[in-house]
Amino acid sequence: MVGLFDFTNGFHDAADMVATAIASHLMSPAMAISIVSIFTFIAPFVVGLTVADTVGTFINIRGTSQHTAQSVVIGALLAAICFNLATWWLGYPSSSSNSLAGGLVDAGLYAVGAEKINWGIDALSGGHLDGLMKVVVGLFASPIMGFVIVFFVMKVVMRLLKRLTIKANTWLKYSQYLSIAWLGFSHGANDAQKGMAIIGMMLLASGNNQLFNIPIWAIFWCASAITLGTLFGGWRIIKTLGYRLFRVTPAHSVANQIGAALVNTLATSLGAPTSTTQVVTATLLGNGAAKKPLHVKWQTALGILSGWWVNIPTTIILGWLFCFLFNLLWS
């Protein structure tokens, strides 16, 4: 089931990552998807596992029964998978990370109780982030950072382009190979670790591991599953981001990818989970606001943003429901 979650995660995020490259006509769909898939696969073997540590340890399932641990994990995964599939069908980008976090919280509350959840409030009062608070801050702050960073990046790019000739498009075309590769790498570095965190939780609960850690086979499995999902990126979401917000130019595309990759990379270095979907969407809106804000179809943007607000409450309910059903059917 972790593999299925990672597949839907990659499926969602691939569309977000390649949408601007395709819409700006700088790169063919096959080339864009191939590049992000390759670098998504490479990243988990290169970076550390700080994000997995954050996600996999804010619920303490050490000492619980195998059945209890399974109910938490299955409830959270089913909640995230169902929400991913529903939003893909509607053509709206959504956050697999938010879905997983929401499912974990309520499944954890149902199965092990509030006292087993590290809410991170004590750490916050001490001036640093930990536990669930680190997850929440990472997921909610990253799209805001993406919007702000790319707004100013786009302003700089527009000023530079005023001094360049039409040959600048050639520079943008070749630079996009680097920017989309970086975005794919940052996606694999952050998002693949969430599936690894779930496997680490199960190994800890089963007694196979005495401490939370991720074996190499789990890294390979999650990297493979998220890469496979990336290869089959959904066209419904590509159409929404690439064509239904505003007319994407080559400058938009490169600035979008650089900004999103930068935010993901910074968050990963801090061990904070991000949603590549939300970061890419927010940076794209920052692009549009910087260049021609009146040309942005803000009604479509509001539809996407409203889906984000629905995401966590929905998956919280689904996490509780699936955990309850698991315990009911297999108790």
mmCIF file of C-alpha atoms in Angstrom:
data_model
loop_
_atom_site.group_PDB
_atom_site.id
_atom_site.type_symbol
_atom_site.label_atom_id
_atom_site.label_comp_id
_atom_site.label_asym_id
_atom_site.label_seq_id
_atom_site.Cartn_x
_atom_site.Cartn_y
_atom_site.Cartn_z
ATOM 1 C CA MET A 1 0.000 0.000 0.000
ATOM 2 C CA VAL A 2 2.979 2.335 0.548
ATOM 3 C CA GLY A 3 3.884 1.708 -3.088
ATOM 4 C CA LEU A 4 0.385 2.704 -4.217
ATOM 5 C CA PHE A 5 0.543 5.906 -2.165
ATOM 6 C CA ASP A 6 3.934 6.811 -3.626
ATOM 7 C CA PHE A 7 2.633 6.033 -7.117
ATOM 8 C CA THR A 8 -0.321 8.427 -6.724
ATOM 9 C CA ASN A 9 2.031 10.979 -5.171
ATOM 10 C CA GLY A 10 4.354 10.843 -8.174
ATOM 11 C CA PHE A 11 1.382 10.794 -10.538
ATOM 12 C CA HIS A 12 0.097 14.046 -9.059
ATOM 13 C CA ASP A 13 3.449 15.779 -8.765
ATOM 14 C CA ALA A 14 4.685 14.895 -12.249
ATOM 15 C CA ALA A 15 1.832 16.878 -13.736
ATOM 16 C CA ASP A 16 2.713 19.883 -11.577
ATOM 17 C CA MET A 17 6.411 19.731 -12.411
ATOM 18 C CA VAL A 18 6.131 19.422 -16.199
ATOM 19 C CA ALA A 19 3.035 21.579 -16.792
ATOM 20 C CA THR A 20 4.887 24.855 -17.390
ATOM 21 C CA ALA A 21 7.604 23.243 -19.537
ATOM 22 C CA ILE A 22 4.955 21.776 -21.812
ATOM 23 C CA ALA A 23 2.725 24.849 -21.891
ATOM 24 C CA SER A 24 5.637 27.140 -22.750
ATOM 25 C CA HIS A 25 6.573 24.843 -25.680
ATOM 26 C CA LEU A 26 10.177 24.696 -24.521
ATOM 27 C CA MET A 27 10.180 20.941 -24.079
ATOM 28 C CA SER A 28 8.230 17.950 -25.329
ATOM 29 C CA PRO A 29 6.074 16.077 -22.805
ATOM 30 C CA ALA A 30 8.184 12.931 -23.171
ATOM 31 C CA MET A 31 11.433 14.791 -22.539
ATOM 32 C CA ALA A 32 10.065 16.735 -19.549
ATOM 33 C CA ILE A 33 8.619 13.648 -17.862
ATOM 34 C CA SER A 34 11.778 11.633 -18.553
ATOM 35 C CA ILE A 35 14.023 14.232 -16.916
ATOM 36 C CA VAL A 36 11.921 14.675 -13.766
ATOM 37 C CA SER A 37 11.522 10.889 -13.463
ATOM 38 C CA ILE A 38 15.260 10.220 -13.655
ATOM 39 C CA PHE A 39 16.142 12.839 -11.057
ATOM 40 C CA THR A 40 13.201 11.889 -8.822
ATOM 41 C CA PHE A 41 14.645 8.369 -8.686
ATOM 42 C CA ILE A 42 18.233 9.471 -8.029
ATOM 43 C CA ALA A 43 17.505 11.900 -5.194
ATOM 44 C CA PRO A 44 16.448 9.500 -2.389
ATOM 45 C CA PHE A 45 19.798 7.707 -2.619
ATOM 46 C CA VAL A 46 21.790 10.946 -2.389
ATOM 47 C CA VAL A 47 20.122 13.054 0.316
ATOM 48 C CA GLY A 48 19.678 12.199 3.988
ATOM 49 C CA LEU A 49 16.521 10.969 5.700
ATOM 50 C CA THR A 50 15.632 13.956 7.874
ATOM 51 C CA VAL A 51 12.148 14.327 6.377
ATOM 52 C CA ALA A 52 11.424 10.633 6.991
ATOM 53 C CA ASP A 53 12.538 11.090 10.605
ATOM 54 C CA THR A 54 10.125 14.007 11.031
ATOM 55 C CA VAL A 55 7.096 12.295 9.489
ATOM 56 C CA GLY A 56 7.759 8.838 10.904
ATOM 57 C CA THR A 57 8.308 9.788 14.532
ATOM 58 C CA PHE A 58 5.640 12.354 15.426
ATOM 59 C CA ILE A 59 3.320 9.438 16.296
ATOM 60 C CA ASN A 60 4.881 7.061 18.823
ATOM 61 C CA ILE A 61 3.812 3.522 17.975
ATOM 62 C CA ARG A 62 6.707 1.865 19.783
ATOM 63 C CA GLY A 63 5.385 -0.828 22.068
ATOM 64 C CA THR A 64 1.972 -0.990 20.390
ATOM 65 C CA SER A 65 0.674 -4.192 18.866
ATOM 66 C CA GLN A 66 1.253 -4.967 15.213
ATOM 67 C CA HIS A 67 -2.490 -4.712 14.666
ATOM 68 C CA THR A 68 -2.644 -1.200 16.175
ATOM 69 C CA ALA A 69 0.302 0.003 14.116
ATOM 70 C CA GLN A 70 -1.259 -1.423 10.970
ATOM 71 C CA SER A 71 -4.550 0.325 11.664
ATOM 72 C CA VAL A 72 -2.770 3.710 11.937
ATOM 73 C CA VAL A 73 -0.756 3.199 8.781
ATOM 74 C CA ILE A 74 -3.542 1.708 6.653
ATOM 75 C CA GLY A 75 -6.039 4.357 7.767
ATOM 76 C CA ALA A 76 -3.644 7.160 6.817
ATOM 77 C CA LEU A 77 -2.578 5.618 3.508
ATOM 78 C CA LEU A 78 -6.126 4.880 2.354
ATOM 79 C CA ALA A 79 -7.194 8.428 3.235
ATOM 80 C CA ALA A 80 -4.337 9.916 1.211
ATOM 81 C CA ILE A 81 -4.796 7.570 -1.767
ATOM 82 C CA CYS A 82 -8.545 8.209 -1.988
ATOM 83 C CA PHE A 83 -8.077 11.984 -1.862
ATOM 84 C CA ASN A 84 -5.297 11.838 -4.465
ATOM 85 C CA LEU A 85 -7.454 9.852 -6.886
ATOM 86 C CA ALA A 86 -10.496 12.083 -6.366
ATOM 87 C CA THR A 87 -8.594 15.320 -7.010
ATOM 88 C CA TRP A 88 -6.787 13.807 -10.016
ATOM 89 C CA TRP A 89 -10.167 12.908 -11.523
ATOM 90 C CA LEU A 90 -11.359 16.492 -11.003
ATOM 91 C CA GLY A 91 -8.138 17.843 -12.533
ATOM 92 C CA TYR A 92 -7.108 19.822 -9.446
ATOM 93 C CA PRO A 93 -3.608 19.681 -7.948
ATOM 94 C CA SER A 94 -3.685 18.531 -4.330
ATOM 95 C CA SER A 95 -1.126 17.741 -1.666
ATOM 96 C CA SER A 96 -0.282 14.098 -1.024
ATOM 97 C CA SER A 97 1.755 15.269 1.954
ATOM 98 C CA ASN A 98 -1.170 17.100 3.538
ATOM 99 C CA SER A 99 -3.371 14.086 2.875
ATOM 100 C CA LEU A 100 -0.935 11.714 4.568
ATOM 101 C CA ALA A 101 -0.410 14.045 7.545
ATOM 102 C CA GLY A 102 -4.166 14.515 8.034
ATOM 103 C CA GLY A 103 -4.782 10.785 7.815
ATOM 104 C CA LEU A 104 -1.980 9.992 10.255
ATOM 105 C CA VAL A 105 -3.193 12.453 12.879
ATOM 106 C CA ASP A 106 -6.744 11.179 13.152
ATOM 107 C CA ALA A 107 -5.869 7.524 12.675
ATOM 108 C CA GLY A 108 -3.300 8.010 15.430
ATOM 109 C CA LEU A 109 -5.832 9.696 17.694
ATOM 110 C CA TYR A 110 -8.249 6.821 17.207
ATOM 111 C CA ALA A 111 -5.746 3.974 17.563
ATOM 112 C CA VAL A 112 -3.157 5.140 20.120
ATOM 113 C CA GLY A 113 -4.547 8.350 21.661
ATOM 114 C CA ALA A 114 -3.431 11.986 21.871
ATOM 115 C CA GLU A 115 -0.712 11.214 24.429
ATOM 116 C CA LYS A 116 1.199 9.202 21.789
ATOM 117 C CA ILE A 117 1.364 12.134 19.376
ATOM 118 C CA ASN A 118 4.263 14.563 19.607
ATOM 119 C CA TRP A 119 2.358 17.770 18.954
ATOM 120 C CA GLY A 120 5.569 19.829 19.076
ATOM 121 C CA ILE A 121 4.058 22.570 21.247
ATOM 122 C CA ASP A 122 6.704 22.251 23.982
ATOM 123 C CA ALA A 123 9.474 22.470 21.415
ATOM 124 C CA LEU A 124 7.858 25.521 19.831
ATOM 125 C CA SER A 125 7.866 27.323 23.187
ATOM 126 C CA GLY A 126 11.572 26.532 23.393
ATOM 127 C CA GLY A 127 12.231 28.229 20.058
ATOM 128 C CA HIS A 128 12.562 25.262 17.702
ATOM 129 C CA LEU A 129 10.308 23.036 15.608
ATOM 130 C CA ASP A 130 9.623 19.392 16.345
ATOM 131 C CA GLY A 131 6.961 16.730 15.896
ATOM 132 C CA LEU A 132 3.655 17.568 14.270
ATOM 133 C CA MET A 133 4.343 21.303 14.482
ATOM 134 C CA LYS A 134 7.356 20.845 12.203
ATOM 135 C CA VAL A 135 5.164 18.979 9.705
ATOM 136 C CA VAL A 136 2.473 21.669 9.802
ATOM 137 C CA VAL A 137 4.896 24.592 9.450
ATOM 138 C CA GLY A 138 6.723 22.887 6.582
ATOM 139 C CA LEU A 139 3.536 22.168 4.656
ATOM 140 C CA PHE A 140 1.889 25.552 5.180
ATOM 141 C CA ALA A 141 4.910 27.868 5.014
ATOM 142 C CA SER A 142 6.444 26.386 1.855
ATOM 143 C CA PRO A 143 3.773 27.566 -0.644
ATOM 144 C CA ILE A 144 3.835 31.063 0.874
ATOM 145 C CA MET A 145 7.610 31.129 0.520
ATOM 146 C CA GLY A 146 7.275 29.859 -3.043
ATOM 147 C CA PHE A 147 4.864 32.636 -4.000
ATOM 148 C CA VAL A 148 7.004 35.389 -2.483
ATOM 149 C CA ILE A 149 10.346 34.094 -3.798
ATOM 150 C CA VAL A 150 9.143 33.602 -7.363
ATOM 151 C CA PHE A 151 7.333 36.944 -7.394
ATOM 152 C CA PHE A 152 10.689 38.678 -6.934
ATOM 153 C CA VAL A 153 12.586 36.196 -9.134
ATOM 154 C CA MET A 154 10.145 36.919 -11.953
ATOM 155 C CA LYS A 155 10.609 40.672 -11.483
ATOM 156 C CA VAL A 156 14.374 40.211 -11.859
ATOM 157 C CA VAL A 157 13.957 37.942 -14.891
ATOM 158 C CA MET A 158 11.669 40.448 -16.624
ATOM 159 C CA ARG A 159 14.170 43.245 -16.043
ATOM 160 C CA LEU A 160 16.990 41.136 -17.476
ATOM 161 C CA LEU A 161 14.942 40.075 -20.494
ATOM 162 C CA LYS A 162 14.256 43.704 -21.415
ATOM 163 C CA ARG A 163 17.957 44.065 -22.193
ATOM 164 C CA LEU A 164 18.197 40.865 -24.221
ATOM 165 C CA THR A 165 17.176 40.018 -27.761
ATOM 166 C CA ILE A 166 14.947 37.223 -29.024
ATOM 167 C CA LYS A 167 17.970 34.943 -28.659
ATOM 168 C CA ALA A 168 17.184 34.903 -24.939
ATOM 169 C CA ASN A 169 14.618 32.200 -25.689
ATOM 170 C CA THR A 170 17.474 29.902 -26.679
ATOM 171 C CA TRP A 171 19.120 30.550 -23.304
ATOM 172 C CA LEU A 172 15.821 29.887 -21.541
ATOM 173 C CA LYS A 173 15.336 26.672 -23.483
ATOM 174 C CA TYR A 174 18.665 25.196 -22.448
ATOM 175 C CA SER A 175 18.544 26.517 -18.896
ATOM 176 C CA GLN A 176 15.219 24.728 -18.436
ATOM 177 C CA TYR A 177 16.965 21.364 -18.721
ATOM 178 C CA LEU A 178 18.836 22.289 -15.551
ATOM 179 C CA SER A 179 15.896 23.872 -13.732
ATOM 180 C CA ILE A 180 13.482 21.001 -14.374
ATOM 181 C CA ALA A 181 16.165 18.480 -13.393
ATOM 182 C CA TRP A 182 16.669 20.344 -10.108
ATOM 183 C CA LEU A 183 12.923 20.403 -9.525
ATOM 184 C CA GLY A 184 12.694 16.645 -10.135
ATOM 185 C CA PHE A 185 15.615 16.048 -7.767
ATOM 186 C CA SER A 186 14.077 18.219 -5.034
ATOM 187 C CA HIS A 187 10.785 16.337 -5.463
ATOM 188 C CA GLY A 188 12.392 12.927 -5.016
ATOM 189 C CA ALA A 189 14.472 14.179 -2.097
ATOM 190 C CA ASN A 190 11.430 15.365 -0.126
ATOM 191 C CA ASP A 191 8.363 13.441 -1.262
ATOM 192 C CA ALA A 192 9.836 9.935 -1.483
ATOM 193 C CA GLN A 193 10.802 10.121 2.189
ATOM 194 C CA LYS A 194 7.151 10.145 3.303
ATOM 195 C CA GLY A 195 6.589 6.600 2.080
ATOM 196 C CA MET A 196 9.879 5.586 3.704
ATOM 197 C CA ALA A 197 8.623 7.074 6.982
ATOM 198 C CA ILE A 198 5.595 4.759 6.924
ATOM 199 C CA ILE A 199 7.783 1.699 6.356
ATOM 200 C CA GLY A 200 10.073 2.831 9.175
ATOM 201 C CA MET A 201 7.069 3.130 11.503
ATOM 202 C CA MET A 202 5.954 -0.427 10.707
ATOM 203 C CA LEU A 203 9.446 -1.862 11.209
ATOM 204 C CA LEU A 204 9.708 -0.114 14.563
ATOM 205 C CA ALA A 205 6.297 -1.363 15.714
ATOM 206 C CA SER A 206 7.030 -4.920 14.593
ATOM 207 C CA GLY A 207 10.198 -5.085 16.666
ATOM 208 C CA ASN A 208 12.415 -5.649 13.624
ATOM 209 C CA ASN A 209 14.118 -2.330 14.371
ATOM 210 C CA GLN A 210 14.954 -1.048 17.836
ATOM 211 C CA LEU A 211 15.395 2.501 16.554
ATOM 212 C CA PHE A 212 13.662 4.384 13.754
ATOM 213 C CA ASN A 213 15.682 3.874 10.587
ATOM 214 C CA ILE A 214 15.100 3.188 6.909
ATOM 215 C CA PRO A 215 16.714 0.133 5.249
ATOM 216 C CA ILE A 216 18.110 0.414 1.739
ATOM 217 C CA TRP A 217 15.386 -1.806 0.277
ATOM 218 C CA ALA A 218 12.736 0.652 1.533
ATOM 219 C CA ILE A 219 14.559 3.554 -0.126
ATOM 220 C CA PHE A 220 14.695 1.608 -3.393
ATOM 221 C CA TRP A 221 11.019 0.606 -3.176
ATOM 222 C CA CYS A 222 9.753 4.131 -2.480
ATOM 223 C CA ALA A 223 12.043 5.715 -5.066
ATOM 224 C CA SER A 224 10.834 3.203 -7.669
ATOM 225 C CA ALA A 225 7.137 3.656 -6.857
ATOM 226 C CA ILE A 226 7.196 7.455 -6.907
ATOM 227 C CA THR A 227 9.261 7.418 -10.114
ATOM 228 C CA LEU A 228 6.806 5.047 -11.790
ATOM 229 C CA GLY A 229 3.955 7.373 -10.824
ATOM 230 C CA THR A 230 5.936 10.314 -12.188
ATOM 231 C CA LEU A 231 6.295 8.547 -15.549
ATOM 232 C CA PHE A 232 2.506 8.346 -15.838
ATOM 233 C CA GLY A 233 1.875 11.995 -14.834
ATOM 234 C CA GLY A 234 -1.766 13.015 -15.176
ATOM 235 C CA TRP A 235 -2.800 15.206 -18.112
ATOM 236 C CA ARG A 236 -5.884 16.492 -16.323
ATOM 237 C CA ILE A 237 -3.714 18.424 -13.872
ATOM 238 C CA ILE A 238 -1.255 19.491 -16.591
ATOM 239 C CA LYS A 239 -4.134 21.199 -18.415
ATOM 240 C CA THR A 240 -5.217 23.014 -15.247
ATOM 241 C CA LEU A 241 -1.799 24.414 -14.333
ATOM 242 C CA GLY A 242 -0.339 24.823 -17.807
ATOM 243 C CA TYR A 243 -3.296 26.313 -19.657
ATOM 244 C CA ARG A 244 -6.103 27.425 -17.316
ATOM 245 C CA LEU A 245 -4.368 29.978 -15.071
ATOM 246 C CA PHE A 246 -2.653 32.257 -17.600
ATOM 247 C CA ARG A 247 -0.555 32.086 -20.757
ATOM 248 C CA VAL A 248 2.744 30.541 -19.653
ATOM 249 C CA THR A 249 5.878 31.937 -21.317
ATOM 250 C CA PRO A 250 9.415 30.456 -21.284
ATOM 251 C CA ALA A 251 10.407 32.957 -18.581
ATOM 252 C CA HIS A 252 7.489 31.855 -16.401
ATOM 253 C CA SER A 253 8.475 28.227 -16.814
ATOM 254 C CA VAL A 254 12.127 28.585 -15.813
ATOM 255 C CA ALA A 255 11.387 30.930 -12.885
ATOM 256 C CA ASN A 256 8.650 28.579 -11.659
ATOM 257 C CA GLN A 257 10.950 25.565 -11.644
ATOM 258 C CA ILE A 258 13.866 27.360 -9.997
ATOM 259 C CA GLY A 259 11.675 28.832 -7.254
ATOM 260 C CA ALA A 260 9.889 25.562 -6.477
ATOM 261 C CA ALA A 261 13.149 23.589 -6.455
ATOM 262 C CA LEU A 262 14.751 26.132 -4.126
ATOM 263 C CA VAL A 263 11.892 25.949 -1.604
ATOM 264 C CA ASN A 264 11.869 22.129 -1.663
ATOM 265 C CA THR A 265 15.642 21.986 -1.226
ATOM 266 C CA LEU A 266 15.654 24.381 1.724
ATOM 267 C CA ALA A 267 12.829 22.491 3.441
ATOM 268 C CA THR A 268 14.515 19.113 2.923
ATOM 269 C CA SER A 269 17.749 20.401 4.441
ATOM 270 C CA LEU A 270 15.731 21.370 7.550
ATOM 271 C CA GLY A 271 13.906 18.029 7.689
ATOM 272 C CA ALA A 272 10.560 19.692 6.986
ATOM 273 C CA PRO A 273 8.094 18.022 4.605
ATOM 274 C CA THR A 274 6.704 20.060 1.738
ATOM 275 C CA SER A 275 4.032 19.529 -0.856
ATOM 276 C CA THR A 276 5.618 19.794 -4.289
ATOM 277 C CA THR A 277 2.119 20.276 -5.685
ATOM 278 C CA GLN A 278 1.415 23.287 -3.494
ATOM 279 C CA VAL A 279 4.882 24.767 -3.932
ATOM 280 C CA VAL A 280 4.768 24.524 -7.733
ATOM 281 C CA THR A 281 1.234 25.955 -7.872
ATOM 282 C CA ALA A 282 2.094 28.821 -5.516
ATOM 283 C CA THR A 283 5.237 29.707 -7.468
ATOM 284 C CA LEU A 284 3.232 29.693 -10.694
ATOM 285 C CA LEU A 285 0.740 32.138 -9.179
ATOM 286 C CA GLY A 286 3.678 34.256 -8.024
ATOM 287 C CA ASN A 287 4.888 34.274 -11.628
ATOM 288 C CA GLY A 288 1.563 35.481 -12.935
ATOM 289 C CA ALA A 289 1.141 38.114 -10.220
ATOM 290 C CA ALA A 290 4.607 39.513 -10.941
ATOM 291 C CA LYS A 291 4.091 39.891 -14.674
ATOM 292 C CA LYS A 292 0.403 40.406 -15.497
ATOM 293 C CA PRO A 293 -1.787 39.929 -12.420
ATOM 294 C CA LEU A 294 -4.985 40.856 -14.281
ATOM 295 C CA HIS A 295 -4.366 38.077 -16.803
ATOM 296 C CA VAL A 296 -4.350 35.398 -14.099
ATOM 297 C CA LYS A 297 -7.628 33.508 -13.909
ATOM 298 C CA TRP A 298 -8.018 34.002 -10.177
ATOM 299 C CA GLN A 299 -11.324 32.144 -10.109
ATOM 300 C CA THR A 300 -9.514 28.977 -11.194
ATOM 301 C CA ALA A 301 -6.762 29.735 -8.677
ATOM 302 C CA LEU A 302 -9.322 30.115 -5.890
ATOM 303 C CA GLY A 303 -10.795 26.756 -6.863
ATOM 304 C CA ILE A 304 -7.363 25.175 -6.414
ATOM 305 C CA LEU A 305 -6.772 26.963 -3.100
ATOM 306 C CA SER A 306 -10.179 25.933 -1.762
ATOM 307 C CA GLY A 307 -9.232 22.337 -2.489
ATOM 308 C CA TRP A 308 -6.183 22.786 -0.269
ATOM 309 C CA TRP A 309 -8.345 23.915 2.647
ATOM 310 C CA VAL A 310 -10.634 20.928 2.150
ATOM 311 C CA ASN A 311 -7.679 18.554 1.947
ATOM 312 C CA ILE A 312 -6.692 18.145 5.594
ATOM 313 C CA PRO A 313 -10.219 18.132 7.125
ATOM 314 C CA THR A 314 -11.322 15.539 4.552
ATOM 315 C CA THR A 315 -8.340 13.255 5.092
ATOM 316 C CA ILE A 316 -8.656 13.628 8.874
ATOM 317 C CA ILE A 317 -12.204 12.281 8.615
ATOM 318 C CA LEU A 318 -11.147 9.565 6.165
ATOM 319 C CA GLY A 319 -8.185 8.562 8.341
ATOM 320 C CA TRP A 320 -10.465 8.090 11.330
ATOM 321 C CA LEU A 321 -13.045 6.227 9.223
ATOM 322 C CA PHE A 322 -10.596 3.797 7.624
ATOM 323 C CA CYS A 323 -8.869 3.161 10.960
ATOM 324 C CA PHE A 324 -12.257 2.445 12.547
ATOM 325 C CA LEU A 325 -13.243 0.080 9.718
ATOM 326 C CA PHE A 326 -9.913 -1.739 9.886
ATOM 327 C CA ASN A 327 -10.334 -2.350 13.608
ATOM 328 C CA LEU A 328 -13.970 -3.344 13.116
ATOM 329 C CA LEU A 329 -13.278 -5.875 10.367
ATOM 330 C CA TRP A 330 -10.011 -7.354 11.643
ATOM 331 C CA SER A 331 -10.359 -7.124 15.414
#
